[in-house]
Amino acid sequence: MEIRNISKIFSSKGEENIVLQNVNISFNKGEFITLLGPSGCGKTTLLTMMAGFQKPTSGEIRLDDEIVTKPSPKKGFVFQNYALFPWMTVKENILYPMKQQKLARDEMEKRLKKLIKIAHLQGKEDLYPKELSGGMKQRTAFVRALAGNPKILLLDEPLGAIDFQMRKSIQVQLEKLWQETKITTVMVTHDVEEALYLSDRIIVMSKNRGKIIKDFKVEMERPRNREFDEYKDYKRELENLLEIALKGV
Ligand SMILES: Nc1ncnc2c1ncn2[C@@H]1O[C@H](COP(=O)(O)OP(=O)(O)O)[C@@H](O)[C@H]1O
Ligand SMILES: [Mg+2]
């Protein structure tokens, strides 16, 4: 996927809010990339444009040389609060994108079985979202986004709704899930730990029109050890960058 010179301006009552200005990013296949930035810097706006839910004011977003104009199962999206359909069971939620694609029945069953397995949801197929723990909901949302065989997975603060105490263990689960698929993934978050634990590459966005203030590879073996000096050094550097980003440099 390529983001080419994207700007997004919201206007209301004659006032213009320039949220993103001339943002350029290209994403490599198979990488887990995080856009890290303070709250309000335009992360959700950018990610939803990548998904085709809304249009940029100018510039374009391409997926495999096609301009993104609308949502499709080729771009799997996990919303900040998961947005599972509450009236559907785990199984029905995961089947939904496949039904939209009108897949053959046996293909659907095959994919469903595989996804239930990678998300460790065996035996939970017929439960409703309200009967699931935060981690199970998150895993269901993740594999539902994978059900349409997407080329890219877009995650909006995927652990934002998880209790602080549970975050780290769910980061571990999410990494394992991702390792099994190796799908190109773009996550947005304001959480340094989340970014550092999961990403191959981190892009730090400023509150000032989404300007990119740092773009670097995280060269640490997986799974990452939070006790290593290297990890702590990265963490300190990212915290400093976030402070700069918050000042809107
Ligand atoms: N639909 C909208 N209409 C007007 N302003 C919006 C809209 N969506 C987002 N914004 C504004 O864009 C800015 C960035 O929002 P958002 O992308 O949600 O940030 P983040 O996800 O980084 O917290 C905020 O100032 C927000 O008020
Ligand atoms: Mg957001």
PDB file of C-alpha atoms and ligand atoms in Angstrom:
ATOM      1  CA  MET A   1       0.000   0.000   0.000  1.00  0.00           C
ATOM      2  CA  GLU A   2       1.117   3.533  -0.784  1.00  0.00           C
ATOM      3  CA  ILE A   3      -0.016   6.795   0.716  1.00  0.00           C
ATOM      4  CA  ARG A   4       0.761   9.563  -1.731  1.00  0.00           C
ATOM      5  CA  ASN A   5       0.663  13.158  -0.661  1.00  0.00           C
ATOM      6  CA  ILE A   6      -2.478  12.812   1.404  1.00  0.00           C
ATOM      7  CA  SER A   7      -4.185  15.807   2.967  1.00  0.00           C
ATOM      8  CA  LYS A   8      -7.397  15.810   4.956  1.00  0.00           C
ATOM      9  CA  ILE A   9      -9.203  18.989   5.892  1.00  0.00           C
ATOM     10  CA  PHE A  10     -12.438  19.082   7.902  1.00  0.00           C
ATOM     11  CA  SER A  11     -14.450  22.275   7.523  1.00  0.00           C
ATOM     12  CA  SER A  12     -17.283  23.432   9.692  1.00  0.00           C
ATOM     13  CA  LYS A  13     -18.868  26.866  10.116  1.00  0.00           C
ATOM     14  CA  GLY A  14     -16.270  28.419   7.850  1.00  0.00           C
ATOM     15  CA  GLU A  15     -13.413  27.081   9.969  1.00  0.00           C
ATOM     16  CA  GLU A  16     -10.876  24.697   8.493  1.00  0.00           C
ATOM     17  CA  ASN A  17      -9.166  22.005  10.518  1.00  0.00           C
ATOM     18  CA  ILE A  18      -6.161  20.709   8.604  1.00  0.00           C
ATOM     19  CA  VAL A  19      -5.704  17.298  10.182  1.00  0.00           C
ATOM     20  CA  LEU A  20      -3.219  15.812   7.712  1.00  0.00           C
ATOM     21  CA  GLN A  21      -1.041  17.631   5.231  1.00  0.00           C
ATOM     22  CA  ASN A  22       1.080  16.051   2.513  1.00  0.00           C
ATOM     23  CA  VAL A  23       1.583  12.726   4.224  1.00  0.00           C
ATOM     24  CA  ASN A  24       3.597  10.135   2.278  1.00  0.00           C
ATOM     25  CA  ILE A  25       4.202   6.562   3.408  1.00  0.00           C
ATOM     26  CA  SER A  26       4.824   3.292   1.619  1.00  0.00           C
ATOM     27  CA  PHE A  27       4.279  -0.015   3.328  1.00  0.00           C
ATOM     28  CA  ASN A  28       6.276  -3.133   2.550  1.00  0.00           C
ATOM     29  CA  LYS A  29       4.623  -6.512   2.085  1.00  0.00           C
ATOM     30  CA  GLY A  30       4.576  -8.770   5.095  1.00  0.00           C
ATOM     31  CA  GLU A  31       5.606  -6.116   7.579  1.00  0.00           C
ATOM     32  CA  PHE A  32       3.922  -5.103  10.794  1.00  0.00           C
ATOM     33  CA  ILE A  33       4.003  -1.310  10.745  1.00  0.00           C
ATOM     34  CA  THR A  34       2.778   0.982  13.486  1.00  0.00           C
ATOM     35  CA  LEU A  35       1.750   4.604  13.198  1.00  0.00           C
ATOM     36  CA  LEU A  36       2.441   5.975  16.657  1.00  0.00           C
ATOM     37  CA  GLY A  37       1.144   9.385  17.644  1.00  0.00           C
ATOM     38  CA  PRO A  38      -0.645  11.303  20.370  1.00  0.00           C
ATOM     39  CA  SER A  39      -4.393  11.346  20.624  1.00  0.00           C
ATOM     40  CA  GLY A  40      -5.947  13.663  18.038  1.00  0.00           C
ATOM     41  CA  CYS A  41      -3.030  13.614  15.571  1.00  0.00           C
ATOM     42  CA  GLY A  42      -5.127  12.056  12.815  1.00  0.00           C
ATOM     43  CA  LYS A  43      -4.351   8.352  13.144  1.00  0.00           C
ATOM     44  CA  THR A  44      -7.929   7.102  12.857  1.00  0.00           C
ATOM     45  CA  THR A  45      -8.586   9.566  10.038  1.00  0.00           C
ATOM     46  CA  LEU A  46      -5.621   8.194   8.094  1.00  0.00           C
ATOM     47  CA  LEU A  47      -6.428   4.539   8.764  1.00  0.00           C
ATOM     48  CA  THR A  48     -10.097   4.905   7.796  1.00  0.00           C
ATOM     49  CA  MET A  49      -9.021   6.544   4.524  1.00  0.00           C
ATOM     50  CA  MET A  50      -6.695   3.582   3.918  1.00  0.00           C
ATOM     51  CA  ALA A  51      -9.701   1.322   4.457  1.00  0.00           C
ATOM     52  CA  GLY A  52     -11.791   3.399   2.046  1.00  0.00           C
ATOM     53  CA  PHE A  53     -14.358   4.501   4.655  1.00  0.00           C
ATOM     54  CA  GLN A  54     -13.678   8.150   3.875  1.00  0.00           C
ATOM     55  CA  LYS A  55     -11.856  10.068   1.151  1.00  0.00           C
ATOM     56  CA  PRO A  56      -8.785  12.272   1.410  1.00  0.00           C
ATOM     57  CA  THR A  57      -9.189  15.959   0.551  1.00  0.00           C
ATOM     58  CA  SER A  58      -6.254  15.555  -1.820  1.00  0.00           C
ATOM     59  CA  GLY A  59      -3.688  12.924  -2.685  1.00  0.00           C
ATOM     60  CA  GLU A  60      -4.291   9.233  -3.182  1.00  0.00           C
ATOM     61  CA  ILE A  61      -3.939   5.864  -1.529  1.00  0.00           C
ATOM     62  CA  ARG A  62      -3.058   2.844  -3.626  1.00  0.00           C
ATOM     63  CA  LEU A  63      -3.283  -0.850  -2.937  1.00  0.00           C
ATOM     64  CA  ASP A  64      -1.505  -2.932  -5.569  1.00  0.00           C
ATOM     65  CA  ASP A  65      -1.645  -0.011  -8.008  1.00  0.00           C
ATOM     66  CA  GLU A  66      -5.363   0.507  -7.588  1.00  0.00           C
ATOM     67  CA  ILE A  67      -6.661   3.684  -6.006  1.00  0.00           C
ATOM     68  CA  VAL A  68      -8.613   2.980  -2.826  1.00  0.00           C
ATOM     69  CA  THR A  69     -12.096   4.451  -3.164  1.00  0.00           C
ATOM     70  CA  LYS A  70     -14.287   2.216  -1.022  1.00  0.00           C
ATOM     71  CA  PRO A  71     -14.123  -0.442   1.676  1.00  0.00           C
ATOM     72  CA  SER A  72     -13.748  -4.075   0.648  1.00  0.00           C
ATOM     73  CA  PRO A  73     -12.831  -7.396   2.275  1.00  0.00           C
ATOM     74  CA  LYS A  74      -9.361  -6.937   0.709  1.00  0.00           C
ATOM     75  CA  LYS A  75      -8.701  -4.429   3.470  1.00  0.00           C
ATOM     76  CA  GLY A  76      -9.415  -6.073   6.807  1.00  0.00           C
ATOM     77  CA  PHE A  77     -10.253  -3.556   9.515  1.00  0.00           C
ATOM     78  CA  VAL A  78     -10.325  -3.960  13.286  1.00  0.00           C
ATOM     79  CA  PHE A  79     -12.068  -1.057  15.027  1.00  0.00           C
ATOM     80  CA  GLN A  80     -10.919   0.431  18.289  1.00  0.00           C
ATOM     81  CA  ASN A  81     -13.792  -1.200  20.229  1.00  0.00           C
ATOM     82  CA  TYR A  82     -13.809  -4.326  17.963  1.00  0.00           C
ATOM     83  CA  ALA A  83     -17.314  -3.599  16.643  1.00  0.00           C
ATOM     84  CA  LEU A  84     -18.383  -7.221  16.661  1.00  0.00           C
ATOM     85  CA  PHE A  85     -22.040  -7.630  15.745  1.00  0.00           C
ATOM     86  CA  PRO A  86     -23.643  -8.217  19.169  1.00  0.00           C
ATOM     87  CA  TRP A  87     -26.577 -10.178  17.743  1.00  0.00           C
ATOM     88  CA  MET A  88     -24.266 -12.649  15.990  1.00  0.00           C
ATOM     89  CA  THR A  89     -22.280 -15.477  17.548  1.00  0.00           C
ATOM     90  CA  VAL A  90     -18.505 -15.821  17.145  1.00  0.00           C
ATOM     91  CA  LYS A  91     -19.050 -18.106  14.172  1.00  0.00           C
ATOM     92  CA  GLU A  92     -21.587 -15.808  12.512  1.00  0.00           C
ATOM     93  CA  ASN A  93     -19.335 -12.790  13.013  1.00  0.00           C
ATOM     94  CA  ILE A  94     -16.435 -14.572  11.319  1.00  0.00           C
ATOM     95  CA  LEU A  95     -18.630 -15.861   8.499  1.00  0.00           C
ATOM     96  CA  TYR A  96     -20.019 -12.396   7.755  1.00  0.00           C
ATOM     97  CA  PRO A  97     -17.260 -11.134   5.399  1.00  0.00           C
ATOM     98  CA  MET A  98     -17.281 -14.493   3.592  1.00  0.00           C
ATOM     99  CA  LYS A  99     -21.039 -14.303   3.051  1.00  0.00           C
ATOM    100  CA  GLN A 100     -20.590 -10.803   1.658  1.00  0.00           C
ATOM    101  CA  GLN A 101     -18.108 -12.250  -0.808  1.00  0.00           C
ATOM    102  CA  LYS A 102     -20.595 -15.015  -1.615  1.00  0.00           C
ATOM    103  CA  LEU A 103     -18.043 -17.767  -1.163  1.00  0.00           C
ATOM    104  CA  ALA A 104     -19.006 -21.370  -1.754  1.00  0.00           C
ATOM    105  CA  ARG A 105     -20.326 -23.132   1.346  1.00  0.00           C
ATOM    106  CA  ASP A 106     -17.478 -25.620   1.723  1.00  0.00           C
ATOM    107  CA  GLU A 107     -14.872 -22.883   1.233  1.00  0.00           C
ATOM    108  CA  MET A 108     -16.569 -20.892   4.013  1.00  0.00           C
ATOM    109  CA  GLU A 109     -16.575 -23.884   6.342  1.00  0.00           C
ATOM    110  CA  LYS A 110     -12.925 -24.571   5.590  1.00  0.00           C
ATOM    111  CA  ARG A 111     -11.843 -20.998   6.267  1.00  0.00           C
ATOM    112  CA  LEU A 112     -13.988 -20.763   9.376  1.00  0.00           C
ATOM    113  CA  LYS A 113     -12.396 -23.871  10.849  1.00  0.00           C
ATOM    114  CA  LYS A 114      -8.913 -22.579  10.200  1.00  0.00           C
ATOM    115  CA  LEU A 115      -9.640 -19.129  11.650  1.00  0.00           C
ATOM    116  CA  ILE A 116     -11.287 -20.562  14.774  1.00  0.00           C
ATOM    117  CA  LYS A 117      -8.167 -22.659  15.251  1.00  0.00           C
ATOM    118  CA  ILE A 118      -5.626 -19.865  14.859  1.00  0.00           C
ATOM    119  CA  ALA A 119      -7.639 -17.678  17.244  1.00  0.00           C
ATOM    120  CA  HIS A 120      -7.932 -20.534  19.781  1.00  0.00           C
ATOM    121  CA  LEU A 121     -11.698 -20.179  19.829  1.00  0.00           C
ATOM    122  CA  GLN A 122     -12.583 -23.877  19.589  1.00  0.00           C
ATOM    123  CA  GLY A 123     -15.697 -24.531  21.648  1.00  0.00           C
ATOM    124  CA  LYS A 124     -16.616 -20.820  21.660  1.00  0.00           C
ATOM    125  CA  GLU A 125     -18.175 -20.777  18.183  1.00  0.00           C
ATOM    126  CA  ASP A 126     -21.736 -20.361  19.405  1.00  0.00           C
ATOM    127  CA  LEU A 127     -21.139 -17.742  22.083  1.00  0.00           C
ATOM    128  CA  TYR A 128     -22.259 -14.134  21.678  1.00  0.00           C
ATOM    129  CA  PRO A 129     -19.800 -11.233  22.085  1.00  0.00           C
ATOM    130  CA  LYS A 130     -21.195 -10.325  25.504  1.00  0.00           C
ATOM    131  CA  GLU A 131     -20.248 -13.800  26.737  1.00  0.00           C
ATOM    132  CA  LEU A 132     -16.589 -13.396  25.708  1.00  0.00           C
ATOM    133  CA  SER A 133     -13.595 -12.004  27.594  1.00  0.00           C
ATOM    134  CA  GLY A 134     -11.813  -8.948  26.183  1.00  0.00           C
ATOM    135  CA  GLY A 135      -9.075 -11.139  24.723  1.00  0.00           C
ATOM    136  CA  MET A 136     -11.550 -13.466  23.023  1.00  0.00           C
ATOM    137  CA  LYS A 137     -13.431 -10.518  21.525  1.00  0.00           C
ATOM    138  CA  GLN A 138     -10.178  -9.110  20.256  1.00  0.00           C
ATOM    139  CA  ARG A 139      -9.175 -12.440  18.677  1.00  0.00           C
ATOM    140  CA  THR A 140     -12.611 -12.788  17.101  1.00  0.00           C
ATOM    141  CA  ALA A 141     -12.353  -9.289  15.605  1.00  0.00           C
ATOM    142  CA  PHE A 142      -8.869 -10.105  14.324  1.00  0.00           C
ATOM    143  CA  VAL A 143      -9.846 -13.287  12.516  1.00  0.00           C
ATOM    144  CA  ARG A 144     -13.096 -11.748  11.256  1.00  0.00           C
ATOM    145  CA  ALA A 145     -10.896  -9.143   9.560  1.00  0.00           C
ATOM    146  CA  LEU A 146      -8.845 -12.014   8.078  1.00  0.00           C
ATOM    147  CA  ALA A 147     -11.899 -13.935   6.863  1.00  0.00           C
ATOM    148  CA  GLY A 148     -12.144 -12.071   3.558  1.00  0.00           C
ATOM    149  CA  ASN A 149      -8.523 -13.011   2.734  1.00  0.00           C
ATOM    150  CA  PRO A 150      -7.367  -9.378   2.872  1.00  0.00           C
ATOM    151  CA  LYS A 151      -4.159  -8.072   1.340  1.00  0.00           C
ATOM    152  CA  ILE A 152      -3.702  -5.751   4.257  1.00  0.00           C
ATOM    153  CA  LEU A 153      -4.900  -5.651   7.828  1.00  0.00           C
ATOM    154  CA  LEU A 154      -5.676  -2.307   9.460  1.00  0.00           C
ATOM    155  CA  LEU A 155      -5.845  -2.155  13.257  1.00  0.00           C
ATOM    156  CA  ASP A 156      -7.118   0.915  15.104  1.00  0.00           C
ATOM    157  CA  GLU A 157      -5.761   0.818  18.679  1.00  0.00           C
ATOM    158  CA  PRO A 158      -6.599  -2.890  18.847  1.00  0.00           C
ATOM    159  CA  LEU A 159      -5.910  -3.127  22.568  1.00  0.00           C
ATOM    160  CA  GLY A 160      -7.532   0.165  23.479  1.00  0.00           C
ATOM    161  CA  ALA A 161     -10.505  -1.488  25.148  1.00  0.00           C
ATOM    162  CA  ILE A 162      -8.475  -4.064  27.073  1.00  0.00           C
ATOM    163  CA  ASP A 163      -7.799  -3.650  30.803  1.00  0.00           C
ATOM    164  CA  PHE A 164      -4.349  -2.406  31.572  1.00  0.00           C
ATOM    165  CA  GLN A 165      -3.480  -5.627  33.469  1.00  0.00           C
ATOM    166  CA  MET A 166      -4.412  -7.772  30.476  1.00  0.00           C
ATOM    167  CA  ARG A 167      -2.669  -5.713  27.794  1.00  0.00           C
ATOM    168  CA  LYS A 168       0.711  -7.386  27.860  1.00  0.00           C
ATOM    169  CA  SER A 169      -0.605 -10.925  27.646  1.00  0.00           C
ATOM    170  CA  ILE A 170      -2.906  -9.931  24.805  1.00  0.00           C
ATOM    171  CA  GLN A 171      -0.006  -8.304  22.977  1.00  0.00           C
ATOM    172  CA  VAL A 172       1.682 -11.708  23.175  1.00  0.00           C
ATOM    173  CA  GLN A 173      -1.420 -13.439  21.772  1.00  0.00           C
ATOM    174  CA  LEU A 174      -1.783 -10.893  19.015  1.00  0.00           C
ATOM    175  CA  GLU A 175       1.832 -11.324  17.979  1.00  0.00           C
ATOM    176  CA  LYS A 176       1.416 -15.099  17.805  1.00  0.00           C
ATOM    177  CA  LEU A 177      -1.685 -14.690  15.663  1.00  0.00           C
ATOM    178  CA  TRP A 178       0.126 -12.310  13.356  1.00  0.00           C
ATOM    179  CA  GLN A 179       3.180 -14.589  13.126  1.00  0.00           C
ATOM    180  CA  GLU A 180       0.922 -17.353  11.841  1.00  0.00           C
ATOM    181  CA  THR A 181      -0.376 -15.217   9.001  1.00  0.00           C
ATOM    182  CA  LYS A 182       2.462 -12.756   8.287  1.00  0.00           C
ATOM    183  CA  ILE A 183      -0.052 -10.499   6.629  1.00  0.00           C
ATOM    184  CA  THR A 184       0.931  -6.893   5.917  1.00  0.00           C
ATOM    185  CA  THR A 185      -0.432  -5.044   8.939  1.00  0.00           C
ATOM    186  CA  VAL A 186      -0.772  -1.371   9.766  1.00  0.00           C
ATOM    187  CA  MET A 187      -1.683  -0.576  13.350  1.00  0.00           C
ATOM    188  CA  VAL A 188      -2.296   2.839  14.845  1.00  0.00           C
ATOM    189  CA  THR A 189      -1.763   3.487  18.529  1.00  0.00           C
ATOM    190  CA  HIS A 190      -0.644   6.054  21.078  1.00  0.00           C
ATOM    191  CA  ASP A 191       0.836   3.272  23.240  1.00  0.00           C
ATOM    192  CA  VAL A 192       4.627   2.944  23.097  1.00  0.00           C
ATOM    193  CA  GLU A 193       4.698  -0.590  24.552  1.00  0.00           C
ATOM    194  CA  GLU A 194       2.135  -1.830  22.062  1.00  0.00           C
ATOM    195  CA  ALA A 195       4.128  -0.352  19.184  1.00  0.00           C
ATOM    196  CA  LEU A 196       7.447  -1.685  20.398  1.00  0.00           C
ATOM    197  CA  TYR A 197       6.304  -5.188  21.215  1.00  0.00           C
ATOM    198  CA  LEU A 198       4.597  -5.783  17.880  1.00  0.00           C
ATOM    199  CA  SER A 199       6.213  -3.736  15.116  1.00  0.00           C
ATOM    200  CA  ASP A 200       8.849  -4.284  12.457  1.00  0.00           C
ATOM    201  CA  ARG A 201       8.722  -0.579  11.744  1.00  0.00           C
ATOM    202  CA  ILE A 202       7.406   2.416  13.673  1.00  0.00           C
ATOM    203  CA  ILE A 203       6.385   5.740  12.176  1.00  0.00           C
ATOM    204  CA  VAL A 204       5.929   8.583  14.647  1.00  0.00           C
ATOM    205  CA  MET A 205       3.304  11.186  13.701  1.00  0.00           C
ATOM    206  CA  SER A 206       3.138  14.692  15.083  1.00  0.00           C
ATOM    207  CA  LYS A 207       0.020  16.459  16.257  1.00  0.00           C
ATOM    208  CA  ASN A 208       0.940  19.130  13.726  1.00  0.00           C
ATOM    209  CA  ARG A 209      -0.915  18.021  10.600  1.00  0.00           C
ATOM    210  CA  GLY A 210       0.253  14.444  10.912  1.00  0.00           C
ATOM    211  CA  LYS A 211       3.815  15.311  10.012  1.00  0.00           C
ATOM    212  CA  ILE A 212       6.102  12.276  10.196  1.00  0.00           C
ATOM    213  CA  ILE A 213       8.855  13.004  12.657  1.00  0.00           C
ATOM    214  CA  LYS A 214      10.520   9.594  12.659  1.00  0.00           C
ATOM    215  CA  ASP A 215      10.371   6.419  10.601  1.00  0.00           C
ATOM    216  CA  PHE A 216      12.547   3.538  11.686  1.00  0.00           C
ATOM    217  CA  LYS A 217      12.928  -0.236  11.766  1.00  0.00           C
ATOM    218  CA  VAL A 218      12.812  -2.073  15.071  1.00  0.00           C
ATOM    219  CA  GLU A 219      15.704  -4.503  14.861  1.00  0.00           C
ATOM    220  CA  MET A 220      14.974  -6.835  17.759  1.00  0.00           C
ATOM    221  CA  GLU A 221      14.360 -10.562  17.768  1.00  0.00           C
ATOM    222  CA  ARG A 222      10.803 -11.772  18.289  1.00  0.00           C
ATOM    223  CA  PRO A 223       9.217 -12.339  20.701  1.00  0.00           C
ATOM    224  CA  ARG A 224      10.635  -9.224  22.269  1.00  0.00           C
ATOM    225  CA  ASN A 225      12.046  -9.284  25.740  1.00  0.00           C
ATOM    226  CA  ARG A 226      10.875  -6.272  27.702  1.00  0.00           C
ATOM    227  CA  GLU A 227      13.740  -6.722  30.156  1.00  0.00           C
ATOM    228  CA  PHE A 228      16.510  -6.234  27.590  1.00  0.00           C
ATOM    229  CA  ASP A 229      18.454  -2.966  27.635  1.00  0.00           C
ATOM    230  CA  GLU A 230      17.847  -2.677  23.909  1.00  0.00           C
ATOM    231  CA  TYR A 231      14.085  -2.753  24.491  1.00  0.00           C
ATOM    232  CA  LYS A 232      14.335  -0.168  27.256  1.00  0.00           C
ATOM    233  CA  ASP A 233      16.469   2.098  25.075  1.00  0.00           C
ATOM    234  CA  TYR A 234      13.923   1.953  22.254  1.00  0.00           C
ATOM    235  CA  LYS A 235      11.162   2.635  24.770  1.00  0.00           C
ATOM    236  CA  ARG A 236      12.895   5.719  26.152  1.00  0.00           C
ATOM    237  CA  GLU A 237      13.549   7.038  22.658  1.00  0.00           C
ATOM    238  CA  LEU A 238       9.917   6.535  21.657  1.00  0.00           C
ATOM    239  CA  GLU A 239       8.635   8.251  24.779  1.00  0.00           C
ATOM    240  CA  ASN A 240      10.812  11.258  23.966  1.00  0.00           C
ATOM    241  CA  LEU A 241       9.579  11.296  20.387  1.00  0.00           C
ATOM    242  CA  LEU A 242       5.967  11.138  21.562  1.00  0.00           C
ATOM    243  CA  GLU A 243       6.533  14.181  23.725  1.00  0.00           C
ATOM    244  CA  ILE A 244       7.906  16.047  20.726  1.00  0.00           C
ATOM    245  CA  ALA A 245       4.948  14.813  18.666  1.00  0.00           C
ATOM    246  CA  LEU A 246       2.522  16.081  21.285  1.00  0.00           C
ATOM    247  CA  LYS A 247       4.039  19.556  21.185  1.00  0.00           C
ATOM    248  CA  GLY A 248       3.151  19.529  17.507  1.00  0.00           C
ATOM    249  CA  VAL A 249       6.589  20.084  16.014  1.00  0.00           C
TER     250      VAL A 249
HETATM  251  N1  LIG B   1     -15.630  13.511  10.844  1.00  0.00           N
HETATM  252  C1  LIG B   1     -14.925  14.506  11.385  1.00  0.00           C
HETATM  253  N2  LIG B   1     -15.350  15.790  11.297  1.00  0.00           N
HETATM  254  C2  LIG B   1     -14.629  16.801  11.815  1.00  0.00           C
HETATM  255  N3  LIG B   1     -13.456  16.649  12.443  1.00  0.00           N
HETATM  256  C3  LIG B   1     -12.970  15.404  12.571  1.00  0.00           C
HETATM  257  C4  LIG B   1     -13.674  14.271  12.045  1.00  0.00           C
HETATM  258  N4  LIG B   1     -12.958  13.159  12.315  1.00  0.00           N
HETATM  259  C5  LIG B   1     -11.860  13.578  12.973  1.00  0.00           C
HETATM  260  N5  LIG B   1     -11.856  14.917  13.122  1.00  0.00           N
HETATM  261  C6  LIG B   1     -10.801  15.719  13.769  1.00  0.00           C
HETATM  262  O1  LIG B   1      -9.551  15.279  13.262  1.00  0.00           O
HETATM  263  C7  LIG B   1      -8.566  15.269  14.269  1.00  0.00           C
HETATM  264  C8  LIG B   1      -7.904  13.916  14.323  1.00  0.00           C
HETATM  265  O2  LIG B   1      -8.842  12.949  14.771  1.00  0.00           O
HETATM  266  P1  LIG B   1      -8.503  11.385  14.783  1.00  0.00           P
HETATM  267  O3  LIG B   1      -8.105  10.959  13.424  1.00  0.00           O
HETATM  268  O4  LIG B   1      -9.652  10.704  15.400  1.00  0.00           O
HETATM  269  O5  LIG B   1      -7.227  11.337  15.747  1.00  0.00           O
HETATM  270  P2  LIG B   1      -6.550  10.117  16.505  1.00  0.00           P
HETATM  271  O6  LIG B   1      -7.145   8.852  15.993  1.00  0.00           O
HETATM  272  O7  LIG B   1      -5.092  10.262  16.221  1.00  0.00           O
HETATM  273  O8  LIG B   1      -6.818  10.325  17.961  1.00  0.00           O
HETATM  274  C9  LIG B   1      -9.259  15.710  15.549  1.00  0.00           C
HETATM  275  O9  LIG B   1      -9.000  17.093  15.716  1.00  0.00           O
HETATM  276  C10 LIG B   1     -10.718  15.461  15.258  1.00  0.00           C
HETATM  277  O10 LIG B   1     -11.520  16.376  15.974  1.00  0.00           O
HETATM  278 MG    MG B   2      -8.160   7.293  16.964  1.00  0.00          MG
END
